[in-house]
């Protein structure tokens, strides 16, 4: 598996992802996508939009799935009337518990501080005292390894071991909620234990002001999810798009969360993009539609080349479910830093539409003219929500594609990314910079770039040019050589197999189009 260090370095070196506002020292939790990163992200979003919204009934869906339903799109505003967030519960409930270290001035998410205690292996008279410090480190509790968590405290633990004999380290639960235990907690960089404040609720929404006044009446929020923009437009879409239940509304857009501890490259960012569907159906059919979307979304990642042995669909336990959810499952991917969520699929019942109907005073019930029972024709539909993160998907595709293999005794770095997602689809090279080869190669390049993002390169040995394209995942390289000038054939080399095929230049376009799937 690729190390995060190698991946981050490739992303920067080749222009996939940069630290945001890097020349000013960056901004934690914010990232900029460079020339190749932006192509990758656009391809992911286009694949999602095409497969889920525009051609949703032509793509490979789970067997026996119904296809006769509508999917439409939406692009709602990022800043909305703040009542939206009152109704959705985000103003009161979108909180993380936060603790501050008074000494180092570092802020932590209390539920992501993992605390260890030292347990003597053999009780000895001069063994470790029961009040020896508890060691805390920030990490996503289920995905960060114990070794990484203990690393900042290793020196101190070693010295205590010398004094107190053999011991093992054991995770302690709830240490931060209990005042007595918190007094013994030592965080990285602090000189003594007990520097943490009691946990406080910290709202994750970014606040701003709309208009010239900066007072309570003009406060507004950057949306923390795109979903609410769909719910508040439910009636507009029903009234204008001639959709009939069951149907879905999809949206792709930015979301903002003031995460206390952004981490793991782009995995947990403060500004990110979501690809969300709200699928409206009858309450009685919601369980079936939930299963349908759960499988369809899982299959989508596999169809785009993510290794199935690194993906899993995890159904939430009842005690994990939000109070309004009837069911929820996560699509999880095995990242180099641990297995974690790519996307959540939830049965949100009629909670959101009911909340918005109550808070806005508007009747958001759907009129179902297919319902035989007259009294049951007006109702609030249930909602199945597949909610994916574009940045997390991009990170998973990059991690999965990164390979180092041996080609004729030479190590090469290659991104074996699905051709549909590859930032550059085709690179065109003249074998040498003379005899009319650059001119013929440029004509071909100009033809191809009308269809696909393509690249022209005439610098350096041909092998070096192939390696440069392998590293950024270009699936096809086309070389114009001496024979091209005689019979207009070219050599097409495939990235993964390195196989070379000779074909007429006029067929290159359709050859690539077939494989890229556009
Ligand atoms: N409307 C439901 C919702 O927003 P969520 O689980 O909070 O659910 C959905 O977010 C997806 O958005 C996640 O599965 C993840 O892919 C992405 N996401 C959430 N927070 C993120 C963050 N801080 N950085 C990057 N992606 C994030």
Coordinates of N, CA, C and O in Angstrom, one line a residue, residues 24-94:
X24 N 1.8 31.9 1.9 CA 1.6 32.6 3.2 C 1.6 31.6 4.4 O 1.1 31.9 5.5
X25 N 2.1 30.4 4.1 CA 2.2 29.4 5.2 C 1.0 28.5 5.3 O 0.9 27.7 6.2
X26 N 0.1 28.6 4.3 CA -1.0 27.7 4.2 C -2.1 28.0 5.2 O -2.0 29.0 6.0
X27 N -3.2 27.3 5.0 CA -4.3 27.4 6.0 C -4.8 26.0 6.3 O -5.2 25.3 5.3
X28 N -4.7 25.7 7.5 CA -5.0 24.3 7.9 C -6.4 23.8 7.5 O -7.4 24.6 7.7
X29 N -6.5 22.7 6.9 CA -7.8 22.2 6.5 C -8.3 22.7 5.1 O -9.4 22.4 4.7
X30 N -7.5 23.4 4.4 CA -7.9 24.0 3.1 C -6.9 23.5 2.0 O -5.7 23.6 2.3
X31 N -7.3 23.1 0.9 CA -6.5 22.6 -0.2 C -6.8 23.2 -1.5 O -8.0 23.5 -1.8
X32 N -5.8 23.3 -2.4 CA -6.0 23.8 -3.8 C -5.7 22.7 -4.7 O -4.7 22.0 -4.5
X33 N -6.6 22.5 -5.7 CA -6.3 21.5 -6.7 C -5.6 22.1 -7.9 O -6.1 23.1 -8.5
X34 N -4.5 21.5 -8.3 CA -3.7 22.1 -9.4 C -4.2 21.6 -10.7 O -5.3 21.0 -10.8
X35 N -3.5 21.9 -11.8 CA -4.0 21.6 -13.1 C -4.4 20.1 -13.3 O -5.4 19.8 -14.0
X36 N -3.7 19.1 -12.7 CA -4.1 17.8 -12.9 C -5.2 17.4 -11.9 O -6.1 16.6 -12.2
X37 N -5.1 18.0 -10.7 CA -6.1 17.7 -9.6 C -7.5 18.1 -10.0 O -8.5 17.5 -9.8
X38 N -7.6 19.3 -10.7 CA -8.9 19.8 -11.0 C -9.5 19.0 -12.1 O -10.7 18.7 -12.1
X39 N -8.7 18.4 -13.0 CA -9.2 17.5 -14.1 C -9.7 16.2 -13.4 O -10.8 15.8 -13.8
X40 N -9.0 15.7 -12.5 CA -9.4 14.5 -11.8 C -10.7 14.7 -11.1 O -11.7 13.9 -11.2
X41 N -10.8 15.8 -10.4 CA -12.0 16.1 -9.6 C -13.2 16.3 -10.6 O -14.3 15.9 -10.3
X42 N -13.0 17.1 -11.6 CA -14.1 17.3 -12.6 C -14.5 15.9 -13.2 O -15.7 15.7 -13.4
X43 N -13.6 15.0 -13.4 CA -14.0 13.7 -14.0 C -14.8 12.9 -13.0 O -15.7 12.2 -13.4
X44 N -14.4 13.0 -11.7 CA -15.2 12.3 -10.7 C -16.6 12.8 -10.7 O -17.6 12.1 -10.7
X45 N -16.7 14.2 -10.7 CA -18.0 14.8 -10.6 C -18.9 14.5 -11.8 O -20.1 14.2 -11.7
X46 N -18.2 14.5 -13.0 CA -18.9 14.2 -14.3 C -19.4 12.8 -14.3 O -20.5 12.5 -14.7
X47 N -18.5 11.8 -13.8 CA -18.9 10.4 -13.7 C -20.1 10.3 -12.8 O -21.1 9.5 -13.1
X48 N -20.1 10.9 -11.7 CA -21.2 10.8 -10.7 C -22.5 11.4 -11.3 O -23.6 10.8 -11.3
X49 N -22.4 12.6 -11.9 CA -23.5 13.3 -12.5 C -24.1 12.4 -13.7 O -25.3 12.2 -13.8
X50 N -23.2 11.9 -14.5 CA -23.7 11.1 -15.7 C -24.4 9.8 -15.2 O -25.4 9.5 -15.7
X51 N -23.7 9.1 -14.3 CA -24.2 7.8 -13.9 C -25.4 7.9 -12.9 O -26.3 7.1 -13.0
X52 N -25.5 8.9 -12.1 CA -26.5 9.0 -11.1 C -27.7 9.9 -11.6 O -28.8 9.6 -11.2
X53 N -27.4 10.9 -12.4 CA -28.5 11.8 -12.8 C -28.9 11.6 -14.2 O -30.0 11.3 -14.5
X54 N -28.0 11.9 -15.1 CA -28.4 11.9 -16.6 C -28.6 10.6 -17.2 O -29.6 10.4 -18.0
X55 N -27.8 9.6 -16.9 CA -28.0 8.3 -17.5 C -28.3 7.2 -16.4 O -27.8 6.1 -16.5
X56 N -29.0 7.6 -15.4 CA -29.1 6.7 -14.3 C -29.7 5.4 -14.6 O -29.4 4.4 -14.0
X57 N -30.5 5.3 -15.7 CA -31.1 4.0 -16.0 C -30.3 3.3 -17.1 O -30.7 2.3 -17.5
X58 N -29.1 3.8 -17.4 CA -28.3 3.1 -18.4 C -27.1 2.5 -17.8 O -26.4 1.7 -18.4
X59 N -26.8 2.9 -16.6 CA -25.6 2.4 -16.0 C -25.8 1.1 -15.3 O -27.0 0.8 -15.0
X60 N -24.8 0.4 -14.9 CA -24.9 -0.9 -14.3 C -25.5 -0.7 -12.9 O -24.8 -0.2 -12.0
X61 N -26.7 -1.1 -12.7 CA -27.3 -1.0 -11.4 C -27.5 -2.4 -10.8 O -27.3 -3.4 -11.6
X62 N -27.7 -2.6 -9.5 CA -27.8 -3.9 -9.0 C -29.0 -4.7 -9.7 O -29.9 -4.1 -10.2
X63 N -28.8 -6.0 -9.8 CA -29.7 -6.8 -10.6 C -31.2 -6.6 -10.1 O -31.4 -6.5 -8.9
X64 N -32.1 -6.6 -11.0 CA -33.5 -6.5 -10.7 C -33.9 -5.1 -10.2 O -35.0 -4.9 -9.8
X65 N -33.0 -4.1 -10.3 CA -33.3 -2.8 -9.9 C -34.3 -2.1 -10.8 O -34.2 -2.2 -12.0
X66 N -35.3 -1.4 -10.3 CA -36.2 -0.7 -11.1 C -35.5 0.5 -11.8 O -34.6 1.1 -11.2
X67 N -35.8 0.8 -13.0 CA -35.1 1.9 -13.6 C -36.0 3.1 -14.0 O -35.6 4.1 -14.4
X68 N -37.3 2.8 -14.0 CA -38.2 3.8 -14.4 C -38.5 4.9 -13.3 O -39.6 4.8 -12.7
X69 N -37.6 5.7 -13.1 CA -37.8 6.8 -12.1 C -37.0 8.0 -12.6 O -36.0 7.8 -13.4
X70 N -37.4 9.1 -12.1 CA -36.7 10.4 -12.6 C -35.5 10.7 -11.6 O -35.6 10.5 -10.4
X71 N -34.5 11.3 -12.2 CA -33.4 11.9 -11.4 C -33.2 13.3 -12.0 O -33.0 13.4 -13.3
X72 N -33.2 14.3 -11.2 CA -33.0 15.7 -11.7 C -31.9 16.3 -10.9 O -31.6 15.9 -9.8
X73 N -31.3 17.4 -11.4 CA -30.3 18.1 -10.7 C -30.7 19.4 -10.1 O -31.8 19.9 -10.4
X74 N -29.8 20.0 -9.3 CA -30.0 21.3 -8.7 C -28.7 21.9 -8.3 O -27.7 21.2 -8.1
X75 N -28.7 23.2 -8.3 CA -27.5 23.9 -7.8 C -28.0 25.1 -6.9 O -28.3 26.1 -7.4
X76 N -28.0 24.8 -5.6 CA -28.6 25.8 -4.7 C -27.5 26.7 -4.1 O -26.3 26.3 -4.2
X77 N -27.9 27.8 -3.5 CA -26.9 28.7 -3.0 C -26.2 28.2 -1.8 O -26.7 27.3 -1.0
X78 N -25.0 28.6 -1.6 CA -24.2 28.2 -0.4 C -24.7 28.9 0.8 O -24.8 28.3 1.9
X79 N -25.0 30.1 0.7 CA -25.5 30.9 1.9 C -27.0 30.9 1.7 O -27.5 31.4 0.7
X80 N -27.7 30.5 2.8 CA -29.2 30.4 2.7 C -29.8 31.2 3.9 O -29.0 31.5 4.8
X81 N -31.1 31.3 3.9 CA -31.7 31.9 5.1 C -31.4 31.1 6.3 O -31.5 29.9 6.3
X82 N -30.9 31.7 7.4 CA -30.4 30.9 8.5 C -31.5 30.1 9.2 O -31.2 29.1 9.9
X83 N -32.8 30.4 8.9 CA -33.8 29.5 9.4 C -33.7 28.1 8.9 O -34.2 27.1 9.5
X84 N -33.1 27.9 7.7 CA -32.9 26.6 7.2 C -32.1 25.7 8.2 O -32.4 24.6 8.5
X85 N -31.1 26.4 8.8 CA -30.2 25.6 9.8 C -30.9 25.4 11.1 O -30.5 24.6 11.9
X86 N -31.8 26.3 11.5 CA -32.6 26.1 12.7 C -33.5 24.9 12.5 O -33.5 24.0 13.3
X87 N -34.2 24.8 11.3 CA -35.1 23.7 11.0 C -34.3 22.4 10.9 O -34.8 21.4 11.4
X88 N -33.2 22.4 10.3 CA -32.4 21.2 10.1 C -31.8 20.6 11.3 O -31.4 19.5 11.4
X89 N -31.7 21.5 12.4 CA -31.1 21.1 13.6 C -29.6 21.4 13.7 O -28.9 21.1 14.7
X90 N -29.1 22.1 12.6 CA -27.6 22.3 12.7 C -27.2 23.4 13.7 O -26.1 23.4 14.2
X91 N -28.1 24.4 13.9 CA -27.7 25.5 14.8 C -27.6 24.9 16.3 O -26.7 25.2 17.0
X92 N -28.5 24.1 16.6 CA -28.5 23.5 18.0 C -27.6 22.3 18.1 O -27.0 22.0 19.2
X93 N -27.6 21.5 17.0 CA -27.0 20.2 17.2 C -25.8 19.8 16.4 O -25.2 18.7 16.6
X94 N -25.2 20.7 15.6 CA -24.1 20.3 14.7 C -22.8 20.7 15.5 O -22.1 21.6 15.1

